[in-house]
mmCIF file of C-alpha atoms and ligand atoms in Angstrom:
data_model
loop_
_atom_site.group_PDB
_atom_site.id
_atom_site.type_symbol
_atom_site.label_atom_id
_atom_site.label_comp_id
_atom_site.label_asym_id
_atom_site.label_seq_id
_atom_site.Cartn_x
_atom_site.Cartn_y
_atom_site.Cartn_z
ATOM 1 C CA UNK A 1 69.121 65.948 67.627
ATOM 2 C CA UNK A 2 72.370 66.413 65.855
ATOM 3 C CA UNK A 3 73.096 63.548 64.147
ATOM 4 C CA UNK A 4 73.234 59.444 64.090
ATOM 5 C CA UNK A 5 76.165 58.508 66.094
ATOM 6 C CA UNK A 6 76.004 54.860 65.981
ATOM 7 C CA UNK A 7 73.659 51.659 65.158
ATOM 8 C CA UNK A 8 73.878 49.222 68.204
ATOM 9 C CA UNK A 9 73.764 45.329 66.418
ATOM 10 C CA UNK A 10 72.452 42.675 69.482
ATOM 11 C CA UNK A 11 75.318 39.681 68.965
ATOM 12 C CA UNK A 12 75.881 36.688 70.492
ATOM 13 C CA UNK A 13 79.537 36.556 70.563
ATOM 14 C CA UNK A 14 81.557 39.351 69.374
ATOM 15 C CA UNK A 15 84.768 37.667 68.526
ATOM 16 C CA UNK A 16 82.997 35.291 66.112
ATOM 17 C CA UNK A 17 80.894 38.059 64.264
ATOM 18 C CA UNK A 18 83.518 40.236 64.270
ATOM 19 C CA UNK A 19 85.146 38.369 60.937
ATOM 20 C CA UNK A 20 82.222 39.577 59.331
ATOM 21 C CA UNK A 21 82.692 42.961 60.048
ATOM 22 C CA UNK A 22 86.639 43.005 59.333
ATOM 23 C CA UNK A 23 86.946 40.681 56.855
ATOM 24 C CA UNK A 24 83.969 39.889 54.918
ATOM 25 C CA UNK A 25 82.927 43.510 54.618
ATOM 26 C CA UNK A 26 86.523 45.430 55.078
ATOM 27 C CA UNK A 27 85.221 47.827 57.535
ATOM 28 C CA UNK A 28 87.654 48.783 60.539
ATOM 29 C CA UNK A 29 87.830 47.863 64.344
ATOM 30 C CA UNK A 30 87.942 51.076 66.453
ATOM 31 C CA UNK A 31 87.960 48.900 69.548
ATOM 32 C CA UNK A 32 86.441 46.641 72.087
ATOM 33 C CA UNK A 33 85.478 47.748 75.766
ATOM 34 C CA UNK A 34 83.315 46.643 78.377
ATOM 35 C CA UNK A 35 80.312 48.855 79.767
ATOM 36 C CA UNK A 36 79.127 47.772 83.214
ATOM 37 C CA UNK A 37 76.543 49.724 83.864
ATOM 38 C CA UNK A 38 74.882 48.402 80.899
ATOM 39 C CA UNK A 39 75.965 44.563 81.305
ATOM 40 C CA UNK A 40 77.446 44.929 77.813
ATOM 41 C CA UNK A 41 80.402 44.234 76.184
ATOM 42 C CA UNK A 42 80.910 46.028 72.893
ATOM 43 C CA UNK A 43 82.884 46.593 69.475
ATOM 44 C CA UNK A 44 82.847 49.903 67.770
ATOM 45 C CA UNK A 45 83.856 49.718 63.792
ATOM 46 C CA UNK A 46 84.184 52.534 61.290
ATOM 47 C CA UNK A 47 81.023 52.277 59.028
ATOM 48 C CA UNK A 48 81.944 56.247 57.178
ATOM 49 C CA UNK A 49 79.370 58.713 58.442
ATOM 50 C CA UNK A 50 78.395 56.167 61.443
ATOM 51 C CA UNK A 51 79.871 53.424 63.819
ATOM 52 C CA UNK A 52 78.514 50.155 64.230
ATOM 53 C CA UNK A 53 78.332 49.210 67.913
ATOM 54 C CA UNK A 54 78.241 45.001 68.242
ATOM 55 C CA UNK A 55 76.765 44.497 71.664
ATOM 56 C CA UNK A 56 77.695 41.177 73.277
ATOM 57 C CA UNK A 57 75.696 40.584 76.729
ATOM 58 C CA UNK A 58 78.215 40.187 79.172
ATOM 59 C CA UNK A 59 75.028 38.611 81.689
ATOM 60 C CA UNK A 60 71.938 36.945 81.656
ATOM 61 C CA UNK A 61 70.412 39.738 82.917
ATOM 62 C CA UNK A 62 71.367 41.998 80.317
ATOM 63 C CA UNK A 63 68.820 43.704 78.123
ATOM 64 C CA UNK A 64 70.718 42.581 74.982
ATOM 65 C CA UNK A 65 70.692 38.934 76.465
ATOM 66 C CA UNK A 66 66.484 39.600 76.773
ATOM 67 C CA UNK A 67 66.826 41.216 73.210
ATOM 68 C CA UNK A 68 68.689 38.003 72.154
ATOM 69 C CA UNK A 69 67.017 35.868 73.635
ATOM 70 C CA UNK A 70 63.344 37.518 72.634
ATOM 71 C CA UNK A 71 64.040 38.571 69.218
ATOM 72 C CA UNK A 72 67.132 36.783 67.703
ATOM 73 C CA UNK A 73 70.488 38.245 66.941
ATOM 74 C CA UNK A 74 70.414 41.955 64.965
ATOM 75 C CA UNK A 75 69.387 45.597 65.144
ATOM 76 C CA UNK A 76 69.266 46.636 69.018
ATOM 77 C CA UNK A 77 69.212 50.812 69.017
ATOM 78 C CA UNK A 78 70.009 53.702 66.852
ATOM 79 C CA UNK A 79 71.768 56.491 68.643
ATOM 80 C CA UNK A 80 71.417 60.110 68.094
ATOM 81 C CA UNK A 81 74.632 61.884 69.068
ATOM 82 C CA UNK A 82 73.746 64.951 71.439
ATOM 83 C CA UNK A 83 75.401 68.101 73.610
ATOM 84 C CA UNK A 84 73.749 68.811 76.893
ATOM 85 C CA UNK A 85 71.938 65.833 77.273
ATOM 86 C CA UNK A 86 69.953 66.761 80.207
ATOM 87 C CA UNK A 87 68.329 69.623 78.154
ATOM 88 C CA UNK A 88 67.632 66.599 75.587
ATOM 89 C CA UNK A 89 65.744 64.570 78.000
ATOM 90 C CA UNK A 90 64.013 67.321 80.210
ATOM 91 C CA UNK A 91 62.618 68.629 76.243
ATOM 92 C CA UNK A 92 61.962 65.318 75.197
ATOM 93 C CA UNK A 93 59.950 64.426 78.517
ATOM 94 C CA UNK A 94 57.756 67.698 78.187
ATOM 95 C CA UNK A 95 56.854 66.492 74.265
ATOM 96 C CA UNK A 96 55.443 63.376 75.814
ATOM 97 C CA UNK A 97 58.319 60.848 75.218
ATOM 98 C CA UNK A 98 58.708 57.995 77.865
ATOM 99 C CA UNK A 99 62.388 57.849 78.590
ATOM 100 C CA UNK A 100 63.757 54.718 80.334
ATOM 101 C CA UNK A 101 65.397 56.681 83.242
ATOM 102 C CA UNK A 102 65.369 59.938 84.866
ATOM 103 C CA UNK A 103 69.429 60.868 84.901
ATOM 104 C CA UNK A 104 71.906 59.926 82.235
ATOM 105 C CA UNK A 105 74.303 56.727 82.694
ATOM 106 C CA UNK A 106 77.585 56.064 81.720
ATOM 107 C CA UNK A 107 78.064 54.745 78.307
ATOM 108 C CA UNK A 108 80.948 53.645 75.749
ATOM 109 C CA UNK A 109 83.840 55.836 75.330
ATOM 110 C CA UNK A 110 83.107 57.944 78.219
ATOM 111 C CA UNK A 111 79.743 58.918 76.889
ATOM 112 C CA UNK A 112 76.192 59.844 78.902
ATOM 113 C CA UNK A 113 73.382 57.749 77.653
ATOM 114 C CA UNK A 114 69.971 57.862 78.205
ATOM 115 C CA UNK A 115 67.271 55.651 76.349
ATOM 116 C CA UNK A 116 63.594 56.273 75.035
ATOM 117 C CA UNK A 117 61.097 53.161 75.055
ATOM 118 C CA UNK A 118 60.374 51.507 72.177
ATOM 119 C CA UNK A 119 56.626 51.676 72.984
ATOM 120 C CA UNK A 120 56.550 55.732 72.272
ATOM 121 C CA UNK A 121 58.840 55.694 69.415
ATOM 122 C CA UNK A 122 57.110 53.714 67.125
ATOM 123 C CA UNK A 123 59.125 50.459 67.804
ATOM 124 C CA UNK A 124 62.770 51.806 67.807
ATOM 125 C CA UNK A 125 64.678 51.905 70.860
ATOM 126 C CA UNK A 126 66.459 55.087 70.606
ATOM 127 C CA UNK A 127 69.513 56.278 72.394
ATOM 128 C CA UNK A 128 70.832 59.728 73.171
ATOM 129 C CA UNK A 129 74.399 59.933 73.169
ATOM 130 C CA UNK A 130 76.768 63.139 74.621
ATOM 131 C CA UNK A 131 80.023 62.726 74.314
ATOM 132 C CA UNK A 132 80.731 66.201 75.494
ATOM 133 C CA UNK A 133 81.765 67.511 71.962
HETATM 134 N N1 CMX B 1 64.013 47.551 70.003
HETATM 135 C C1 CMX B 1 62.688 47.557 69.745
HETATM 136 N N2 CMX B 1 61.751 47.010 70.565
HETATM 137 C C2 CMX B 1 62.221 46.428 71.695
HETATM 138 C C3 CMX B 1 63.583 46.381 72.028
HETATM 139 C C4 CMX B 1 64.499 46.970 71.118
HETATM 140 N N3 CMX B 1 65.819 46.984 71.364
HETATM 141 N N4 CMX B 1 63.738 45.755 73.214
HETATM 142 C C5 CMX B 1 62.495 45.400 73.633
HETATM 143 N N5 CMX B 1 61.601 45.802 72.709
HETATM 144 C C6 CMX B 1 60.158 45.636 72.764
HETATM 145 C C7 CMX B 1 59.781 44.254 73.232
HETATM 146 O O1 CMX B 1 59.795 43.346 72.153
HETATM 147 C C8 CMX B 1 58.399 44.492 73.791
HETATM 148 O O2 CMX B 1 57.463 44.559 72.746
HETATM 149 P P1 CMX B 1 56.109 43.697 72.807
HETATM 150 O O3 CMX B 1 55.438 44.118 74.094
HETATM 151 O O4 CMX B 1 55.372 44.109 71.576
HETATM 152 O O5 CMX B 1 56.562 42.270 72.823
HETATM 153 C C9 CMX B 1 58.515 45.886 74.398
HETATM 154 O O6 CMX B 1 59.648 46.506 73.762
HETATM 155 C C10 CMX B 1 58.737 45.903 75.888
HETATM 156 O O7 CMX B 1 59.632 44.939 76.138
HETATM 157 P P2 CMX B 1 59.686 44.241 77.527
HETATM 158 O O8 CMX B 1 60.031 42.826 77.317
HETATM 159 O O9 CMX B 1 58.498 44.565 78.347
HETATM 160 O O10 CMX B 1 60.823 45.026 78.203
HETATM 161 P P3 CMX B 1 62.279 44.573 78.314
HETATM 162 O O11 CMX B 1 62.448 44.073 79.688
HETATM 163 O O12 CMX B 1 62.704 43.725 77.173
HETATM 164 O O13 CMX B 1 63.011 45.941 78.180
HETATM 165 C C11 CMX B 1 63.795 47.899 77.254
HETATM 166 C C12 CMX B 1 63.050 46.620 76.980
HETATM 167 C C13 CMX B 1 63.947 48.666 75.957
HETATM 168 C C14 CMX B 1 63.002 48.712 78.269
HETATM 169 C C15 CMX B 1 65.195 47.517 77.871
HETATM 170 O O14 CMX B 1 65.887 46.718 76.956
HETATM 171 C C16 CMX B 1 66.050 48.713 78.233
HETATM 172 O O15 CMX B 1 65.896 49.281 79.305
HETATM 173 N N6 CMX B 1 66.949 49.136 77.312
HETATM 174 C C17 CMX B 1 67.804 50.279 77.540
HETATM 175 C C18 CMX B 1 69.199 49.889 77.917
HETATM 176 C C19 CMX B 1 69.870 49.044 76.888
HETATM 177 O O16 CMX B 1 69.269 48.550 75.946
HETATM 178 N N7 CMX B 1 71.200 48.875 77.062
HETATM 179 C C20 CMX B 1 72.005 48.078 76.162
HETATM 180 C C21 CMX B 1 72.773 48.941 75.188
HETATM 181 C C22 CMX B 1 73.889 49.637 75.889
HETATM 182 C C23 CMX B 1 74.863 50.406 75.024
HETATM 183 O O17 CMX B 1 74.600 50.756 73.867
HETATM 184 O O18 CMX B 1 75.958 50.664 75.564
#
């Protein structure tokens, strides 16, 4: 693993947490884009080191509108920023780790995601994240 890239946040509504964010806590707005593959609309904002990724379900279907709707509004993911992801997964899969699918998906900004289960890593939803740099 290289480093954290990001820590996804599970909102409701983006536009009315993203005063927090802006306002209350002067951080800055990188941008706003939809993901359709993962039913997700999100909000990356500067946080130094790390972005903060506000995911608003864009469908009830969603996993964040499950998360939501499960476990309240708050911290969804932490994602690990990668190179050659499918080395990543095929390494991680021979150490025993259950990943949540077998190829990567397309993520925010261009990225390939893939996902490990919460159930083998002690509770955390991880992310892998290769944004080809
Ligand atoms: N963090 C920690 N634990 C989580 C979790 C999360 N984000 N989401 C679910 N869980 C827990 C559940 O609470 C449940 O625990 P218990 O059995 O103790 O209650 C367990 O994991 C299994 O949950 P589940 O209800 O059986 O499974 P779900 O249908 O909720 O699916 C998961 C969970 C992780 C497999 C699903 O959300 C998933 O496939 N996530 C990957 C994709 C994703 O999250 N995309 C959105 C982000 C996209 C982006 O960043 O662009």
């Amino acid at each position: 693993m290289k480093k954290v890239d990001h820590i996804g946040i599970a909102v409701k509504d983006i536009e009315s947490a993203l005063p927090y964010y802006i306002e209350t806590l002067s951080l800055t707005l990188l941008g706003i884009e939809e993901v359709e593959s993962q039913k997700v609309k999100v909000a990356f904002i500067d946080a130094g080191n790390i972005k903060l990724e506000l995911l608003e379900p864009t469908n009830e279907d969603s996993p964040v509108a499950k998360f939501i709707e499960k476990r309240g509004e708050g911290i969804h993911h932490v994602a690990f920023g990668v190179t050659d992801i499918r080395s990543r997964m095929a390494e991680l899969k021979e150490k025993g780790v259950r990943l949540l699918q077998d190829e990567p998906k397309p993520g925010a900004g261009g990225a390939q995601v893939a996902f490990m289960h919460p159930k083998s890593s002690y509770g955390v939803l991880y992310e892998l994240c290769d944004k080809g740099e």
